[in-house]
Structure formats: C-alpha cells, structure tokens
GROMACS .gro file of C-alpha atoms in nm:
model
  320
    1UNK     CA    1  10.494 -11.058 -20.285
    2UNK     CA    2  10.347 -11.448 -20.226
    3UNK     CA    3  10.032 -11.464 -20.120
    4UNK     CA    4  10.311 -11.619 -19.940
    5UNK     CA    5  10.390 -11.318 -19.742
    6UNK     CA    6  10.140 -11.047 -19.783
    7UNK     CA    7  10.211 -11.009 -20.109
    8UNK     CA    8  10.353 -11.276 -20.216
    9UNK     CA    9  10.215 -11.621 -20.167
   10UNK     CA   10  10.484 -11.728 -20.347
   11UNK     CA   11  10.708 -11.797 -20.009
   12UNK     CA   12  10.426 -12.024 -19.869
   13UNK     CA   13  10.240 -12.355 -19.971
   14UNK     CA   14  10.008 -12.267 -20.201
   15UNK     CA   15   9.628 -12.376 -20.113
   16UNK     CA   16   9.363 -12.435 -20.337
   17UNK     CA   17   9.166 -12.109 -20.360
   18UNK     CA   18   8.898 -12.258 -20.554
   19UNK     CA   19   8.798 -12.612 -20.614
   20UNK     CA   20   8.823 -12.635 -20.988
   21UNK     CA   21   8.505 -12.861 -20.970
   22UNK     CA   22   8.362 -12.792 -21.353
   23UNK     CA   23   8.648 -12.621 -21.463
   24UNK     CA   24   8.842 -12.912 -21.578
   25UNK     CA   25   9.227 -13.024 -21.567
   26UNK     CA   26   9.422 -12.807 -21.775
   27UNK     CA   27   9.802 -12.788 -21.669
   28UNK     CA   28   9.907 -12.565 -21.954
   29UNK     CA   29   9.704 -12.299 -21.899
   30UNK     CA   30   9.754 -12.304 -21.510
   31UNK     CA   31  10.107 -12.308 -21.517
   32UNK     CA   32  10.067 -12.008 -21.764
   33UNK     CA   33   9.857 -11.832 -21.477
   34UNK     CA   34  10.075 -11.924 -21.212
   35UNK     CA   35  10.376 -11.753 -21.393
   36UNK     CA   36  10.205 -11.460 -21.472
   37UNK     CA   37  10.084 -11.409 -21.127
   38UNK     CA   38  10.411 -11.501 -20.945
   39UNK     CA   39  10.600 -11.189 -21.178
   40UNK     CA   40  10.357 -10.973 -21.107
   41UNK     CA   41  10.395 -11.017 -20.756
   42UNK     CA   42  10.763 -10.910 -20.813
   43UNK     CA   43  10.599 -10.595 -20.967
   44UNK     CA   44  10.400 -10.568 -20.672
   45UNK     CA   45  10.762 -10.564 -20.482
   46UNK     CA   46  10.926 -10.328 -20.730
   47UNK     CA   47  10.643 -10.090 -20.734
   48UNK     CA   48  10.680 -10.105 -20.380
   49UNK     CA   49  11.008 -10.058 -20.313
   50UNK     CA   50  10.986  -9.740 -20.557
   51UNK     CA   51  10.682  -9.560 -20.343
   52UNK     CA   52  10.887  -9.652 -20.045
   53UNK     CA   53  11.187  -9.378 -20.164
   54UNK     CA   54  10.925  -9.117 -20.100
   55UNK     CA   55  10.684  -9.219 -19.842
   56UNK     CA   56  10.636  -9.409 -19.509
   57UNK     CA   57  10.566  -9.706 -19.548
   58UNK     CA   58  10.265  -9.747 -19.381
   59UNK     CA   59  10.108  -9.487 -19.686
   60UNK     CA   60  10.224  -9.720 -19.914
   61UNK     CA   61  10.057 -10.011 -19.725
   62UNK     CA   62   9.757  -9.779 -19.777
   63UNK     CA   63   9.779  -9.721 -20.097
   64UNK     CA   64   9.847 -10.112 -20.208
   65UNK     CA   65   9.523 -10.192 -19.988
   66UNK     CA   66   9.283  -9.908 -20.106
   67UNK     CA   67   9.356  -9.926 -20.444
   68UNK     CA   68   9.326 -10.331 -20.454
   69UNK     CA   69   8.988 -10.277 -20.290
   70UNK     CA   70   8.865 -10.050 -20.544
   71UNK     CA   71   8.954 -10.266 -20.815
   72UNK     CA   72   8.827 -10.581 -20.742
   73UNK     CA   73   8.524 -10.400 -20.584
   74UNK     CA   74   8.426 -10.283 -20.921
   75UNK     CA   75   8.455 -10.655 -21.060
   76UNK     CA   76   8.316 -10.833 -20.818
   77UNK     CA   77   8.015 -10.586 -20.756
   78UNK     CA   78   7.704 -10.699 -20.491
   79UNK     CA   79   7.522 -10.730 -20.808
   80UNK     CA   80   7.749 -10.910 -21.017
   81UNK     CA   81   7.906 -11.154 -20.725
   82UNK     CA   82   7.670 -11.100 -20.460
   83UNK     CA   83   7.854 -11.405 -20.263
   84UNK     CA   84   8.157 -11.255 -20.268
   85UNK     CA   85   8.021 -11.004 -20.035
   86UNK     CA   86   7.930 -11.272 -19.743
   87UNK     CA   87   8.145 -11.501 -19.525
   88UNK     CA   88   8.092 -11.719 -19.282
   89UNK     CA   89   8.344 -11.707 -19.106
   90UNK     CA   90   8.395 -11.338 -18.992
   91UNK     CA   91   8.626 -11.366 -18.708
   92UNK     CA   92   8.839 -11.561 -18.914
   93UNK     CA   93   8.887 -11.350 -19.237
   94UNK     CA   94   8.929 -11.018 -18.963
   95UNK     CA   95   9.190 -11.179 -18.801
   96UNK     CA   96   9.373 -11.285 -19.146
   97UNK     CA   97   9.328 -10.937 -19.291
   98UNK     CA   98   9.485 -10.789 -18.958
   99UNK     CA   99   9.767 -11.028 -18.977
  100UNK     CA  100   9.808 -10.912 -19.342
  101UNK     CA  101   9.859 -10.537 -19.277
  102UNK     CA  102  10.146 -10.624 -19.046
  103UNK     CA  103  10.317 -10.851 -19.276
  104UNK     CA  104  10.259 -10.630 -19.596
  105UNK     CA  105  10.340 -10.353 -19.350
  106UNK     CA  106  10.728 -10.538 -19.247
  107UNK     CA  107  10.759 -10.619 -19.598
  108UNK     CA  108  10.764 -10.249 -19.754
  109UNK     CA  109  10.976 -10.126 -19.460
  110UNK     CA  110  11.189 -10.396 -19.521
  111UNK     CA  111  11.187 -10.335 -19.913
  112UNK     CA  112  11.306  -9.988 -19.823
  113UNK     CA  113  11.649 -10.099 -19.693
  114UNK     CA  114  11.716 -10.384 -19.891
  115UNK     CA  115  11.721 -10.577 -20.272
  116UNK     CA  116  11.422 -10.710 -20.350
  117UNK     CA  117  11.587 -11.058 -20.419
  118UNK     CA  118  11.739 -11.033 -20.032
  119UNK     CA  119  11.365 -10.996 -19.908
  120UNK     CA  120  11.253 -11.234 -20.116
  121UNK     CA  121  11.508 -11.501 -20.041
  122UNK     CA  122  11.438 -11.479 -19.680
  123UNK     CA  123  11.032 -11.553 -19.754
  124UNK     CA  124  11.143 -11.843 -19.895
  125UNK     CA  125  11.112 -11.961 -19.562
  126UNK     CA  126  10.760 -11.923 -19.595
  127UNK     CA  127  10.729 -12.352 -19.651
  128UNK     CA  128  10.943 -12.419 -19.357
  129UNK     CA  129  10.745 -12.195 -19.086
  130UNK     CA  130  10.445 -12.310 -19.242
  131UNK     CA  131  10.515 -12.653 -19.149
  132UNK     CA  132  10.632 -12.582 -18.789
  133UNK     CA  133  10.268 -12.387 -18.746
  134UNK     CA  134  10.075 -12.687 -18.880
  135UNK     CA  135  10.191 -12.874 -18.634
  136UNK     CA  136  10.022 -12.672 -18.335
  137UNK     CA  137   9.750 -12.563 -18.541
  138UNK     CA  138   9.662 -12.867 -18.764
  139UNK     CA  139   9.738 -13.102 -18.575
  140UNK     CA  140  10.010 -13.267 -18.907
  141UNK     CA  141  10.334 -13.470 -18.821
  142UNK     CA  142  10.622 -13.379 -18.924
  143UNK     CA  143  10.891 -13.643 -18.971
  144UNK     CA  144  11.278 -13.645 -18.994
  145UNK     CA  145  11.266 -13.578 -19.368
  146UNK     CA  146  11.054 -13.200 -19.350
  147UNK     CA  147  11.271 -13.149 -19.034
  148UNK     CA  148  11.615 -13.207 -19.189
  149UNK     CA  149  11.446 -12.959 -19.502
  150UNK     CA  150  11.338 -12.709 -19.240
  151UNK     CA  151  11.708 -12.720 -19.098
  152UNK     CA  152  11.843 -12.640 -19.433
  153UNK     CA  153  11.594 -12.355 -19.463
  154UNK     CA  154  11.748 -12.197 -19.150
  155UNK     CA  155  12.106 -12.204 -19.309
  156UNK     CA  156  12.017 -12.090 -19.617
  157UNK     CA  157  11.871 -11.763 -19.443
  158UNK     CA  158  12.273 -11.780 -19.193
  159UNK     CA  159  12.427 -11.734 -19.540
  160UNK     CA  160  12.232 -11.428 -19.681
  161UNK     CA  161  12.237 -11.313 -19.351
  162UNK     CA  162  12.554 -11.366 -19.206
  163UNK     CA  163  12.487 -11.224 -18.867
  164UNK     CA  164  12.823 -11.137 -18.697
  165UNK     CA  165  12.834 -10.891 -18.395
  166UNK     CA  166  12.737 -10.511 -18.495
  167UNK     CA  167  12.686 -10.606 -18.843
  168UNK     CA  168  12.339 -10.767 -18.876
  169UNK     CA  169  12.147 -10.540 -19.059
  170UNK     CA  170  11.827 -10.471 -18.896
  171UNK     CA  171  11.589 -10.492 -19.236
  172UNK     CA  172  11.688 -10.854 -19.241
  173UNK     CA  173  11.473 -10.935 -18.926
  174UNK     CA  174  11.207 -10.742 -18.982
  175UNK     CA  175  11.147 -10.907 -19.361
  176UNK     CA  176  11.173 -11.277 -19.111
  177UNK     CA  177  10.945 -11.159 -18.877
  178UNK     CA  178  10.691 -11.096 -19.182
  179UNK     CA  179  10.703 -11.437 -19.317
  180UNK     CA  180  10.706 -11.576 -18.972
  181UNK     CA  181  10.356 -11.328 -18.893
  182UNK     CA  182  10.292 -11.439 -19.299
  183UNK     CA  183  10.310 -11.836 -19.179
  184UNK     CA  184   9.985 -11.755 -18.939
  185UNK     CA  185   9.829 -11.613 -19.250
  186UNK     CA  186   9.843 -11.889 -19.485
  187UNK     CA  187   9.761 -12.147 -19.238
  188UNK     CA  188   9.423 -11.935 -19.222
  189UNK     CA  189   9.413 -11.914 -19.552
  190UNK     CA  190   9.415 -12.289 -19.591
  191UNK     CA  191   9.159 -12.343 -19.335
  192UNK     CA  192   8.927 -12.072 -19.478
  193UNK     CA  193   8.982 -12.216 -19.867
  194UNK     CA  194   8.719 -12.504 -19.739
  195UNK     CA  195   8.403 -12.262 -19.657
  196UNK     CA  196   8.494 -11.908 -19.807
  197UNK     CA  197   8.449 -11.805 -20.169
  198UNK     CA  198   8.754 -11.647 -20.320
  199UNK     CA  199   8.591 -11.344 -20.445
  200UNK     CA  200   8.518 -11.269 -20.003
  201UNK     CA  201   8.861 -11.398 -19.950
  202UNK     CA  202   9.010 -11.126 -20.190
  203UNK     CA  203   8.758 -10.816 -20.101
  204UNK     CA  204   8.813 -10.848 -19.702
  205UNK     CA  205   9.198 -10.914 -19.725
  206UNK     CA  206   9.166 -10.558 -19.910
  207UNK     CA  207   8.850 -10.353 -19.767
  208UNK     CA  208   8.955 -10.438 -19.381
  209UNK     CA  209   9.367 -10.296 -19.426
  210UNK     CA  210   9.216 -10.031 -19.580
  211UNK     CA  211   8.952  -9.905 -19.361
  212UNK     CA  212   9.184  -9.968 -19.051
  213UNK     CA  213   9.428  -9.746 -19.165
  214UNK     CA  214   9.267  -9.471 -19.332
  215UNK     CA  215   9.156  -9.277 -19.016
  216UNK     CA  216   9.600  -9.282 -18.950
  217UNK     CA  217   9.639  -9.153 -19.254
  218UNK     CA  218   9.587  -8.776 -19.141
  219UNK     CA  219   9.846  -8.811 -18.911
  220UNK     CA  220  10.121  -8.967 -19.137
  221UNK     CA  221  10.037  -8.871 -19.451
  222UNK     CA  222  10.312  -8.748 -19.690
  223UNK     CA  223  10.172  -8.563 -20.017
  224UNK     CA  224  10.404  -8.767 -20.338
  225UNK     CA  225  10.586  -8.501 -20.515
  226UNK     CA  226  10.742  -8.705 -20.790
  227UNK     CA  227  10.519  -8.836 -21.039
  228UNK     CA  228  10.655  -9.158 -21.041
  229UNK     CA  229  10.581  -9.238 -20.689
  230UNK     CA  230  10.214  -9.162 -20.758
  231UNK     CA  231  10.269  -9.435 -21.038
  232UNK     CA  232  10.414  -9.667 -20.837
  233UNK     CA  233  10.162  -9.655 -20.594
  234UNK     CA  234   9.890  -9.724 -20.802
  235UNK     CA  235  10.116 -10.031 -20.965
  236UNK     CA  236  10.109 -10.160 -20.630
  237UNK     CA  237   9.697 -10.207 -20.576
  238UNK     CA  238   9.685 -10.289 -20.976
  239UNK     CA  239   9.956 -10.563 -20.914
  240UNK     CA  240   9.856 -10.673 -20.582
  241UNK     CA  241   9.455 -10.739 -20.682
  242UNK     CA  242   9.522 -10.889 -21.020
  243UNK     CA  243   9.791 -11.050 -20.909
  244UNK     CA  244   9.602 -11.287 -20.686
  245UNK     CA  245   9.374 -11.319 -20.963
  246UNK     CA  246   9.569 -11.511 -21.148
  247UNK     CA  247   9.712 -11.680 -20.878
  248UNK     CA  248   9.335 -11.788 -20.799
  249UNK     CA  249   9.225 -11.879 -21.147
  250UNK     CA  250   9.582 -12.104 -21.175
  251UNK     CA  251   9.468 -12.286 -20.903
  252UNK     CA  252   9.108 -12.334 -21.032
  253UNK     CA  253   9.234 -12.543 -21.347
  254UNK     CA  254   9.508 -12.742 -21.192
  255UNK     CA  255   9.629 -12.897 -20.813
  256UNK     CA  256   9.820 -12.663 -20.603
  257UNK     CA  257  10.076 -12.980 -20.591
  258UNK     CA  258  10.176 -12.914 -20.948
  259UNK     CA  259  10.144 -12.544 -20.905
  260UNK     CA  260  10.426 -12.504 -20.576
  261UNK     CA  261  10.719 -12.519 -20.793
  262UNK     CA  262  10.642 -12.276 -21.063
  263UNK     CA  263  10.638 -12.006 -20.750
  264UNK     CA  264  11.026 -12.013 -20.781
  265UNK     CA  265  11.040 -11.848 -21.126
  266UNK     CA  266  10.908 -11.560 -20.901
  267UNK     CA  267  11.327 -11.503 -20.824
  268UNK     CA  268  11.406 -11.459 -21.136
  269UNK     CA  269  11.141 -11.176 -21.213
  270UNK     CA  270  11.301 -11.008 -20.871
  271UNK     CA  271  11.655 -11.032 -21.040
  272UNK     CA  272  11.570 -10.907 -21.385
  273UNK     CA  273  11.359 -10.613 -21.221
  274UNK     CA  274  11.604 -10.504 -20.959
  275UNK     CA  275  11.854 -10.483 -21.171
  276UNK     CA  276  11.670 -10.296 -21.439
  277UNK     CA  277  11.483 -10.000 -21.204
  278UNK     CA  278  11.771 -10.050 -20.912
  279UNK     CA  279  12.083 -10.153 -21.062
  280UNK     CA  280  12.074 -10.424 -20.774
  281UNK     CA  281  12.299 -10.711 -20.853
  282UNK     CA  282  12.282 -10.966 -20.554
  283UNK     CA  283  12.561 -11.133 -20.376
  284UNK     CA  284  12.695 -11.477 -20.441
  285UNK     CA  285  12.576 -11.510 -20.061
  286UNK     CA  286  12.225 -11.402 -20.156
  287UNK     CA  287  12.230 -11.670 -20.472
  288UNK     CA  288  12.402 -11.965 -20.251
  289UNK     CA  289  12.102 -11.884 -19.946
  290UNK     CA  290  11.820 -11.857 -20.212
  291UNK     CA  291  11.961 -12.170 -20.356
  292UNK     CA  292  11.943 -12.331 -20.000
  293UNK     CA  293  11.625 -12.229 -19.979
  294UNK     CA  294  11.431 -12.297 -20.313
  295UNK     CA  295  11.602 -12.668 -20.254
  296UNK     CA  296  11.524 -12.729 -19.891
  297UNK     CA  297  11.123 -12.554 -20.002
  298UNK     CA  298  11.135 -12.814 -20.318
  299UNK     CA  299  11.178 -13.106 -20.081
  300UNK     CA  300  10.901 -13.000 -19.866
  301UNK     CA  301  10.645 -12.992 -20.171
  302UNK     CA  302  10.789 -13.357 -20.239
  303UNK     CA  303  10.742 -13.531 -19.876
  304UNK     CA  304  10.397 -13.329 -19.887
  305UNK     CA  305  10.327 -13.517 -20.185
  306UNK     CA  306  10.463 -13.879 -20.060
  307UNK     CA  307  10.264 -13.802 -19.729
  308UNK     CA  308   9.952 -13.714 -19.951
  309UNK     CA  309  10.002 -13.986 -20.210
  310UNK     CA  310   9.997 -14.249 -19.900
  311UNK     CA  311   9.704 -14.149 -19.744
  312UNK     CA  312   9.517 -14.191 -20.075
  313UNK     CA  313   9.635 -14.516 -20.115
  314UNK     CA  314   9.560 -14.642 -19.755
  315UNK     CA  315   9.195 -14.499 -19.819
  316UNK     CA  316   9.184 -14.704 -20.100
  317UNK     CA  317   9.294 -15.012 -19.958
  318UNK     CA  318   9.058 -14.965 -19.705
  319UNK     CA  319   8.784 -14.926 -19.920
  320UNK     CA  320   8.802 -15.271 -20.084
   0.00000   0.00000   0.00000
C-alpha cells in the first residue's frame, strides 16, 4: 500500500522524508528506489490479501505491524540510531500511528472482498482528499484548476464503483473511507517530515499498532493452518518496513516533485500480481476509473508544481 494509505503512500503526495542535504542530486538512482518501493508495496497488498483468506483481518494488521517493528528495530538499534528512538513531537506521531491502524486495518478488510487493482484505484484518491484537508489544516488555496482535478477524481471512483440501488458493494466504501482516514495521515506526515527523523517516523508508525493491539489478540486470535498464510504474513511486515525504506532513501537523493509520478507504476505491479496469485483480471470499468484517476492525480502534481515554481520566483524577485 502508499505510504499513501497505510500501506501505500503511493495514493497520496509524497513528502520529503528526509532532506537529502549531503546526499546529493541523483535522479537515476531515486527513481530506481521509488520503483522498487512502490512494487513492493503491491507485495505488501498481495501478501495481504493472501493472510486475509485465513484470518481476521485485524491479525493480519498485527502481524504487518509486529513484524515491521521487529525488523527495523534490529536496524535501527538505540545503539546504532540512537535518534531514531526520540521525537519531539509525541502527541503527534501517537495520533498518526493510531490513524494508521485504522486505515491499514479498512484496507485488509477491504482487500478481502475485492481485486487488489479495485482497492488500489480507489486510493488513488489519496491526492484529491489530500488537497481538500490542506485546506483546513494548512491553511493552502486551492484554485479552479485542483478543483476541476479533484472533480474528475470523484468520477473516476462513480465508474469503478457504479453505485446503483442494492448493488454497491460494501468493500468499496470501506477501502474510501481508508484513504479518506489515510488523507489525515499524510497531512501529519508532511507536517512531522520538518522536525522528526525518519528512522522515529518508521519505528512509532510500527511499535505503537503493534503494542495497541497485541493485548486483543487473545481474544481474536486465529492459529494459521496453511503454511502459506504464515508466509504471507511475514511478507507483509518484510514488505511493509523495507518498503518504506526505499521509499525514504528515494526521496533522500531526489525532490518528491520528480518522485509523484513514478508512484503510478505501482498499478501495474497490482495487475501483474493479481493476476498471477488471483487470476484477477479487472474490468474495463476498473481501467477507465484508474485512468480517471492517475490523470486527474497527474494534474494535481503539475498545478502543485506551477503553484511552487511561482512562489520561488516571487521570492526571488523580492530579493533583488
């Protein structure tokens, strides 16, 4: 998933995780990074959706969380990365964990009822509610261009939806109410990117779901019987730590403004891995809505970059 939604950023703007200050320009290699993380977010997904045959999905939210946790806490160890083990901003990074089990939470139980391109069409919304919430919480404007994209975003999720009376399948609004809770958590994420190392960013996003949930686990817990499911769960807390790895170390050696449109290729990753473990082939409505949506998404990266570019330029101006 997109660090967009819970797992997958890839449905929201990207924000720059680290400041690349020392590490140099060096496009190639990000956009390398980028692509590597945004398919293995689509493992995350298919792993997933697997565990999610089996098990409830809040186990599998469990699972994604302690294993990710353990991972990353044997990288970044207090003696190793001692900073990664502070913040200064506590109240913050709680409430952007919390907001993470519930959307990584939506997004398996969604997974478990429909295609994995389907769900993650639909977080391509992810730009669009992103900009709606940064105008409350940020304070941006928003002109006639982003709202006309937003608009098209809401269409494109009409066609792979196609509500009509007694036929609107339920998964559908649960995966929108996940990128609509995910929206919250990337505006955090941006305002957090400023103060917060990423090494506390990705331990508490982990360590907090985790600890939260294990004392439910007693109560819900449902011993795998198939080897495969144990697999899959661990897939999920491999993919889902070193996935936002890479996703972080993209963003280290190049602008998250060149990085927004290689999230896309994350669609394709979804098709060629649903169809290979699921023998899902999507709908020419799913294709037409993602299209919608990947174009109305693109547009929004572009005015953010006009917008951007003219602020930089009335600085300068008003520097000489």
């Amino acid at each position: 998933m997109a660090a967009l939604t819970a797992s997958s950023p890839s449905a929201a703007k990207p924000v720059p995780l680290a400041s690349g200050e020392g590490q140099g320009i060096n496009k190639g290699r990000a956009a390398v990074m980028m692509l590597v993380a945004v398919s293995l977010f689509a493992c995350l997904d298919s792993s997933a959706k697997i565990a999610s045959r089996e098990l409830p999905a809040i186990e599998a939210v469990w699972f994604r969380f302690a294993i990710h946790f353990v991972l990353v806490a044997l990288v970044l160890n207090p003696w190793r990365a001692p900073e990664a083990w502070r913040t200064g901003q506590p109240r913050l990074q709680t409430l952007r964990a919390l907001i993470q089990i519930v959307c990584t939470g939506l997004n398996f139980l969604a997974l478990s009822q429909l295609q994995i391109a389907q769900t993650l069409s639909i977080q391509f919304t992810g730009p669009a509610f992103i900009t709606l919430l940064s105008i409350f919480w940020l304070g941006e404007k928003v002109g006639r261009y982003r709202w006309t994209a937003i608009g098209l975003s809401f269409i494109g999720v009409l066609v792979i939806t196609r509500p009509a009376p007694g036929s609107f399948e339920p998964a559908f609004g649960i995966i929108l109410l996940s990128v609509i809770i995910g929206a919250s958590y990337s505006i955090m994420t941006r305002r957090l990117a400023g103060t917060e190392s990423p090494g506390s960013m990705l331990l508490i996003m982990a360590a907090l779901p985790a600890a939260i949930l294990t004392p439910v686990m007693p109560f819900v817990f449902v011993w795998p019987s198939h080897p495969q499911t144990w697999i899959a769960l661990f897939c999920a807390g491999f993919f889902g730590a070193i996935s936002h790895y890479f996703y972080i170390q993209a963003h280290r050696f190049a602008p998250a403004s060149f990085l927004a449109p290689l999230q896309y290729f994350q669609f394709l990753a979804v098709l060629i891995l649903g169809f290979v473990f699921f023998g899902d082939i999507p709908t020419l409505w799913t294709f037409a809505g993602a299209l919608i949506l990947i174009g109305s998404g693109l547009y929004i990266w572009h005015r953010e970059r006009v917008i951007a570019r003219r602020a930089r330029d009335e600085a300068s101006r008003s520097d000489q």
